[in-house]
GROMACS .gro file of C-alpha atoms in nm:
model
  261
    1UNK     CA    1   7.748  11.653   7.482
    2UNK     CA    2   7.893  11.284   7.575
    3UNK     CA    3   7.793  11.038   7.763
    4UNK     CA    4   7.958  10.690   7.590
    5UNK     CA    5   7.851  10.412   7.797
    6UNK     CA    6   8.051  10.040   7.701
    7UNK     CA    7   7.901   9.719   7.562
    8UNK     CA    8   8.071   9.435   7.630
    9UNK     CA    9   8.260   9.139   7.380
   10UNK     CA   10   8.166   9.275   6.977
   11UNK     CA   11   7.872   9.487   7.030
   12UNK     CA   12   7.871   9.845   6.900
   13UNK     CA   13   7.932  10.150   7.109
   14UNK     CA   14   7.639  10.318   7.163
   15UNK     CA   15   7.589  10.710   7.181
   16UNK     CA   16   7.282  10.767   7.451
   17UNK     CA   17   7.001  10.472   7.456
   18UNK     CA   18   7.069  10.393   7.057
   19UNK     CA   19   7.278  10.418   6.735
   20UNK     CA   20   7.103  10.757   6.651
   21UNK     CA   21   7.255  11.003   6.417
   22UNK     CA   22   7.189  11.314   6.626
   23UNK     CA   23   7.309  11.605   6.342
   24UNK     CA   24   6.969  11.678   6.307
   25UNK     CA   25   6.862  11.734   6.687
   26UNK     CA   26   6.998  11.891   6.994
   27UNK     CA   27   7.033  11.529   7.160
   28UNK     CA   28   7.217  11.548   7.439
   29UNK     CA   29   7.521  11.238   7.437
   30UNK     CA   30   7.618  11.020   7.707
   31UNK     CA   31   7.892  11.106   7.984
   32UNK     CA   32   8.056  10.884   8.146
   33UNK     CA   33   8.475  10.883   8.284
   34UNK     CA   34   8.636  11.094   8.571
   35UNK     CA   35   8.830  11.348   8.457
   36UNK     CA   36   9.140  11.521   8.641
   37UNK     CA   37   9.094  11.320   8.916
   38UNK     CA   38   9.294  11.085   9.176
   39UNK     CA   39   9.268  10.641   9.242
   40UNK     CA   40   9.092  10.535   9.530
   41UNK     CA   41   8.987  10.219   9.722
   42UNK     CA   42   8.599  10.091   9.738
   43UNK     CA   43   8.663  10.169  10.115
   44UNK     CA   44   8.639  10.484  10.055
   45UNK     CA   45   8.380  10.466   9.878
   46UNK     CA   46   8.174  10.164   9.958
   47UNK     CA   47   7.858  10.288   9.762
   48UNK     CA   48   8.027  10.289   9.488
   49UNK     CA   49   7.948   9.978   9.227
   50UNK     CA   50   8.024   9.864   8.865
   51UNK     CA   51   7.714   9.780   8.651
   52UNK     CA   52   7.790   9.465   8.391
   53UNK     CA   53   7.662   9.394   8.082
   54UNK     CA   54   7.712   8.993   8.058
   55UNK     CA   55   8.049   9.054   8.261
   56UNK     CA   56   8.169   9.391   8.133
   57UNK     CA   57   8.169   9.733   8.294
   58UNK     CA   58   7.896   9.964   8.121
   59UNK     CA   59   7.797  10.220   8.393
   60UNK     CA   60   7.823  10.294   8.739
   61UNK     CA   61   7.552  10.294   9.038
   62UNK     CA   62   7.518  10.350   9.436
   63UNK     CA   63   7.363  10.152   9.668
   64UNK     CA   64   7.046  10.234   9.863
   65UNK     CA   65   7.041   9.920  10.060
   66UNK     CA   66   7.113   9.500  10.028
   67UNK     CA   67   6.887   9.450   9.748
   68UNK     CA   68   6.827   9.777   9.578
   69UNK     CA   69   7.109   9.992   9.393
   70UNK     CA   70   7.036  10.328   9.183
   71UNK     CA   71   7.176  10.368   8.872
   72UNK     CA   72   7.103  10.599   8.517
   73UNK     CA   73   6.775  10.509   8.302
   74UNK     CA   74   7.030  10.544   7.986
   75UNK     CA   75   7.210  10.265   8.060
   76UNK     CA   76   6.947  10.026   7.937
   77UNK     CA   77   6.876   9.959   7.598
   78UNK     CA   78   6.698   9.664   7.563
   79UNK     CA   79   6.906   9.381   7.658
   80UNK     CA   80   6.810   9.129   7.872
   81UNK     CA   81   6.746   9.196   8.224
   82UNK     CA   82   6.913   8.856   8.347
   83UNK     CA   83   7.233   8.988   8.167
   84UNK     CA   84   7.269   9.248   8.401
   85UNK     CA   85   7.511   9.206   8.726
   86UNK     CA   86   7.633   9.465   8.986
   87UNK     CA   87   7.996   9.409   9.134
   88UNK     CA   88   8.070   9.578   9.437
   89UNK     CA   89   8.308   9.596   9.711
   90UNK     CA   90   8.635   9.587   9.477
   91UNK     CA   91   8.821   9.880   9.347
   92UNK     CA   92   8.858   9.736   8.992
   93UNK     CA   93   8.565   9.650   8.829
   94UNK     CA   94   8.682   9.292   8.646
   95UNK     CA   95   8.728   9.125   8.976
   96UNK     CA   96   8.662   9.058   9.323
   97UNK     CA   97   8.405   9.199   9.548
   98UNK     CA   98   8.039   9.067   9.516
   99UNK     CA   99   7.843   9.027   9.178
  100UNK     CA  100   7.467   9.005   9.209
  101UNK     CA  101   7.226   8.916   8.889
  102UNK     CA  102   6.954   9.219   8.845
  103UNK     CA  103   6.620   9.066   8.895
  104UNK     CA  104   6.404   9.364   8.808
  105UNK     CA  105   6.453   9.774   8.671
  106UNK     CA  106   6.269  10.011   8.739
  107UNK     CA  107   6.283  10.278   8.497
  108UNK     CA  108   6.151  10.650   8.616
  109UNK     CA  109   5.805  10.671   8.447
  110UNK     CA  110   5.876  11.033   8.330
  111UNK     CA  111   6.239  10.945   8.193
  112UNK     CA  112   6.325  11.119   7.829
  113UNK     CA  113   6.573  10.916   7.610
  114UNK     CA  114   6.597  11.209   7.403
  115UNK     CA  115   6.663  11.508   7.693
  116UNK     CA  116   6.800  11.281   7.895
  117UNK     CA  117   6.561  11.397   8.176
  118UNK     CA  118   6.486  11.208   8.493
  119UNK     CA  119   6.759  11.002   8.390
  120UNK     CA  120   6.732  10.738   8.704
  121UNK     CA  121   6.672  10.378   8.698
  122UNK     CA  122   6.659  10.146   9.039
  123UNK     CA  123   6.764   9.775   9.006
  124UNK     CA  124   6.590   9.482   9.255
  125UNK     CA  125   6.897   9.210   9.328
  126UNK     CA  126   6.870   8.875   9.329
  127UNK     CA  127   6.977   8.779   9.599
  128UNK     CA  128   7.096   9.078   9.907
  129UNK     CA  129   7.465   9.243   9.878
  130UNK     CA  130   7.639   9.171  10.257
  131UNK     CA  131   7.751   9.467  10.400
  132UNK     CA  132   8.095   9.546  10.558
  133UNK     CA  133   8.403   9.779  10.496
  134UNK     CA  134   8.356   9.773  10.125
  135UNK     CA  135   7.988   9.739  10.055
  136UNK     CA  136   7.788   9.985  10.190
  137UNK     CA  137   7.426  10.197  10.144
  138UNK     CA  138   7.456  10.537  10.106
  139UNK     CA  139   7.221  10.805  10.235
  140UNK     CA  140   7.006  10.998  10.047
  141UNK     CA  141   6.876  11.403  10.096
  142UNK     CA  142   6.557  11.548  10.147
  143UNK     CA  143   6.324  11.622   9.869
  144UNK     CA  144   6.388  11.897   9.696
  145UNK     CA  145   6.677  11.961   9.933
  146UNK     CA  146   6.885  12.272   9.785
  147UNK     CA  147   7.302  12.295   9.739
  148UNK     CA  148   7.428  12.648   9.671
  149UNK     CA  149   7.670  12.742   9.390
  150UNK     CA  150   8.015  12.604   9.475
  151UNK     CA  151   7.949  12.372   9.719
  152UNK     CA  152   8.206  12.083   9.673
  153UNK     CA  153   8.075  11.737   9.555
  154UNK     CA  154   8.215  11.427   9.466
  155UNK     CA  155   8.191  11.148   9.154
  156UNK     CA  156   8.361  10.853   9.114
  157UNK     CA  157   8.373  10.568   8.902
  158UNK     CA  158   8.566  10.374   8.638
  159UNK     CA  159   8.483  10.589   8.309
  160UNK     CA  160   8.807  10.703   8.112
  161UNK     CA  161   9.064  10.948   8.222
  162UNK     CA  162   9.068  11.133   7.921
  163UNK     CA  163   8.819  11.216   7.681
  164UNK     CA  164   8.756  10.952   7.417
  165UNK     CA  165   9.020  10.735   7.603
  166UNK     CA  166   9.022  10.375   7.783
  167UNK     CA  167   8.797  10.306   8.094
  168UNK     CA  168   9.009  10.295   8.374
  169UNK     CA  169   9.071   9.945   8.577
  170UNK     CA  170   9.110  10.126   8.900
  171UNK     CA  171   8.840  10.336   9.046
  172UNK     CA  172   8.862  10.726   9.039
  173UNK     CA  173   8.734  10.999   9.235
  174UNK     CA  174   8.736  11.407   9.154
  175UNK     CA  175   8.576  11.702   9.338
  176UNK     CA  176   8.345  11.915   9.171
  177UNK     CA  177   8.163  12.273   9.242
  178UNK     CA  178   7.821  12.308   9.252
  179UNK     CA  179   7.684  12.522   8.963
  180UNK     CA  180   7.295  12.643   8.971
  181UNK     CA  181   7.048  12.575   8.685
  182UNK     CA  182   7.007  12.900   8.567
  183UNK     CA  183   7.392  12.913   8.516
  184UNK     CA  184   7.424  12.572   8.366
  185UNK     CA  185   7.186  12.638   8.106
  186UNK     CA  186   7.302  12.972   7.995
  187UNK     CA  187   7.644  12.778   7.929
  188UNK     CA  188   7.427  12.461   7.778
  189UNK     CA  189   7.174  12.722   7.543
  190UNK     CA  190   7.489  12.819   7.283
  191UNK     CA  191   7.443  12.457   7.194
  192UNK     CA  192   7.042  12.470   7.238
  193UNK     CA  193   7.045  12.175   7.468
  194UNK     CA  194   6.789  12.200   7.803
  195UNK     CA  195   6.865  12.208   8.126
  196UNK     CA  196   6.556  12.060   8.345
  197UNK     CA  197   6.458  12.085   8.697
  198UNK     CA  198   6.511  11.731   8.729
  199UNK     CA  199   6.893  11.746   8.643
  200UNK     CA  200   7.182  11.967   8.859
  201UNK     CA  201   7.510  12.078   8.736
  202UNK     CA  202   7.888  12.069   8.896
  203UNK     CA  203   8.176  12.135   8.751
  204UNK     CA  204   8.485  12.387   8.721
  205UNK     CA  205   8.461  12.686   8.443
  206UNK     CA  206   8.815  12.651   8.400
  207UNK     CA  207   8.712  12.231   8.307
  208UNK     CA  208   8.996  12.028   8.356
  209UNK     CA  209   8.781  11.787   8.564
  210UNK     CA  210   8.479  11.593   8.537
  211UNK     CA  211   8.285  11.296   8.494
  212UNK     CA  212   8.260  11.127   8.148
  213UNK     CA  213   8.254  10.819   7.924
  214UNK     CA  214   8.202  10.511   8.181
  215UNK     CA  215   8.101  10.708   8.446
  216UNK     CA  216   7.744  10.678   8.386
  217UNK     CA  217   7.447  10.636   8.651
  218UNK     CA  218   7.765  10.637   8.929
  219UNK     CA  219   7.741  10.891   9.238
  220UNK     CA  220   7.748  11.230   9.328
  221UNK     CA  221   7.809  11.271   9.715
  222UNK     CA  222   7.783  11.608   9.873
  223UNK     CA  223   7.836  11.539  10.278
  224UNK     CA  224   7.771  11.199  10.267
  225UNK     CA  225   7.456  11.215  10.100
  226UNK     CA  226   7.392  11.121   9.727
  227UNK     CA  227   7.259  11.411   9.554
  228UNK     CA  228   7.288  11.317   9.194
  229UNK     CA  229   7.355  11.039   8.910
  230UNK     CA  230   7.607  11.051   8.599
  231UNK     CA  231   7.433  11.168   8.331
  232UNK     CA  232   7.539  11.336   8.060
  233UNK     CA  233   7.813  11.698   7.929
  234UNK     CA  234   7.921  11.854   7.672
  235UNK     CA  235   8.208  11.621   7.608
  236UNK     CA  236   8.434  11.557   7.896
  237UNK     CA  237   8.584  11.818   8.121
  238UNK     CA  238   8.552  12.103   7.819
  239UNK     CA  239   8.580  12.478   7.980
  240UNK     CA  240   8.243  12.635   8.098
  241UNK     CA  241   8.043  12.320   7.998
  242UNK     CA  242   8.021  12.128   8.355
  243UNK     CA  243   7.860  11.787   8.381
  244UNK     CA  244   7.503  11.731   8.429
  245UNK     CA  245   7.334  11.484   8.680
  246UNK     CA  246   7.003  11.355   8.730
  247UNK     CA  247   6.872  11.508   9.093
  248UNK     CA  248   6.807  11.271   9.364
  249UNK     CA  249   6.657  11.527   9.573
  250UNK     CA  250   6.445  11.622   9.281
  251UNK     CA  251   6.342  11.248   9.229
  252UNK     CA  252   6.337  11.145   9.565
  253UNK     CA  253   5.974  11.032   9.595
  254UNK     CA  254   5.999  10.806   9.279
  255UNK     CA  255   6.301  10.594   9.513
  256UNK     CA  256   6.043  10.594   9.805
  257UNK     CA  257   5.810  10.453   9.623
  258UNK     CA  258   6.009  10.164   9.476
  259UNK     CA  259   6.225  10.136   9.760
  260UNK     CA  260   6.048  10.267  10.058
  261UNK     CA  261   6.349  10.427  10.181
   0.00000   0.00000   0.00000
């Protein structure tokens, strides 16, 4: 799998939460663009933000409210809280909008770097994001709240258009099916990678689109309510290998408990 998140100025690329040579273990690896999909406006998708690494987009995130926004655990790795920033409330991710320092991360306290499971992180602001037609919360499900197979979602963010291509200066959006567990790891076991209950799947047999590289820790919205997180695939958009997402509904206590939402 791939999930290629961006460091900013001269530092390395990274492939999940280090430089790892994973030939020797079934490590799944970062996703992170949107695949096959269309350019929007933040209107559209208010929820939507950019997470920076000292200025530069390395992941995307949702907000939950003015100070708190939720995000993927893998896009940490050891820098520097204070060189964190969120931008939201612009459609490109270089300028406008709002940017707001991260002042703490939480990190969920069962995440795996190495499955990639509960692959959720929550970032405290600095300072609280002001709301309006561009910058908004978005609602989350019940726990443990169920989708059935095919159910449309959708993912945005800034990742690249093409797999192992250029993030994307204007933000993208593509619907996806639901797919169940039991499905998505059938596909996943012919590359003996695992498929948790903390993780969903969506995404067209037929591939062709998808989130990837960049894309990381950004929304998945079924009805208006955020059901899952970027996480990581089996390269971007590939045929009968659909994306994988950390479950909000699955997780949903862990964001009550930090957030009381």
């Amino acid at each position: 799998m791939k999930f290629l998140t961006i460091l900013p100025f001269m530092f390395v690329t990274i492939l999940g939460d280090s430089i790892i040579d994973v030939s020797y273990a079934n490590v799944p690896l970062l996703d992170g663009r949107i695949v096959g999909g269309s350019p929007v406006t933040i209107e559209d998708y208010p929820y939507q933000v950019s997470l920076q690494l000292l200025g530069s987009h390395r992941c995307g995130g949702a907000i939950l409210n003015d100070r708190y926004v939720i995000t993927a655990a893998h896009c940490f790795t050891g820098w520097p809280t204070s060189w964190h920033t969120i931008r939201a409330g612009s459609s490109v991710h270089n300028s406008g909008g709002q940017v707001i320092q991260v002042n703490e991360i939480y990190i969920h306290p069962n995440y795996n770097g190495t499955l990639l499971d509960f692959d959720m992180a929550i970032l405290y602001l600095v300072s609280p994001l002001t709301f309006g037609p561009a910058v908004a919360p978005i609602p989350l499900p019940l726990e443990n709240q169920f989708y059935l197979d095919d159910t449309p979602a959708v993912v945005s963010g800034w990742g690249a258009m093409v797999e192992d291509g250029a993030a994307s200066l204007q933000l993208q959006a593509v619907w996806v099916p639901m797919v169940n567990n039991g499905r998505c790891e059938a596909l996943y076991a012919v590359e003996n990678y695992t498929i948790t209950d903390s993780m969903l799947c969506a995404g067209y047999m037929s591939g062709g689109r998808d989130a990837c590289q960049g894309d990381s820790g950004g929304p998945l919205v079924i009805d208006g309510l955020l059901i899952g997180i970027v996480s990581w695939g089996e390269g971007c958009a590939r045929a009968n290998f659909p994306g994988v997402y950390a479950s909000v509904p699955y997780a949903r206590s862990f964001i009550t408990d930090i957030t009381g939402i």
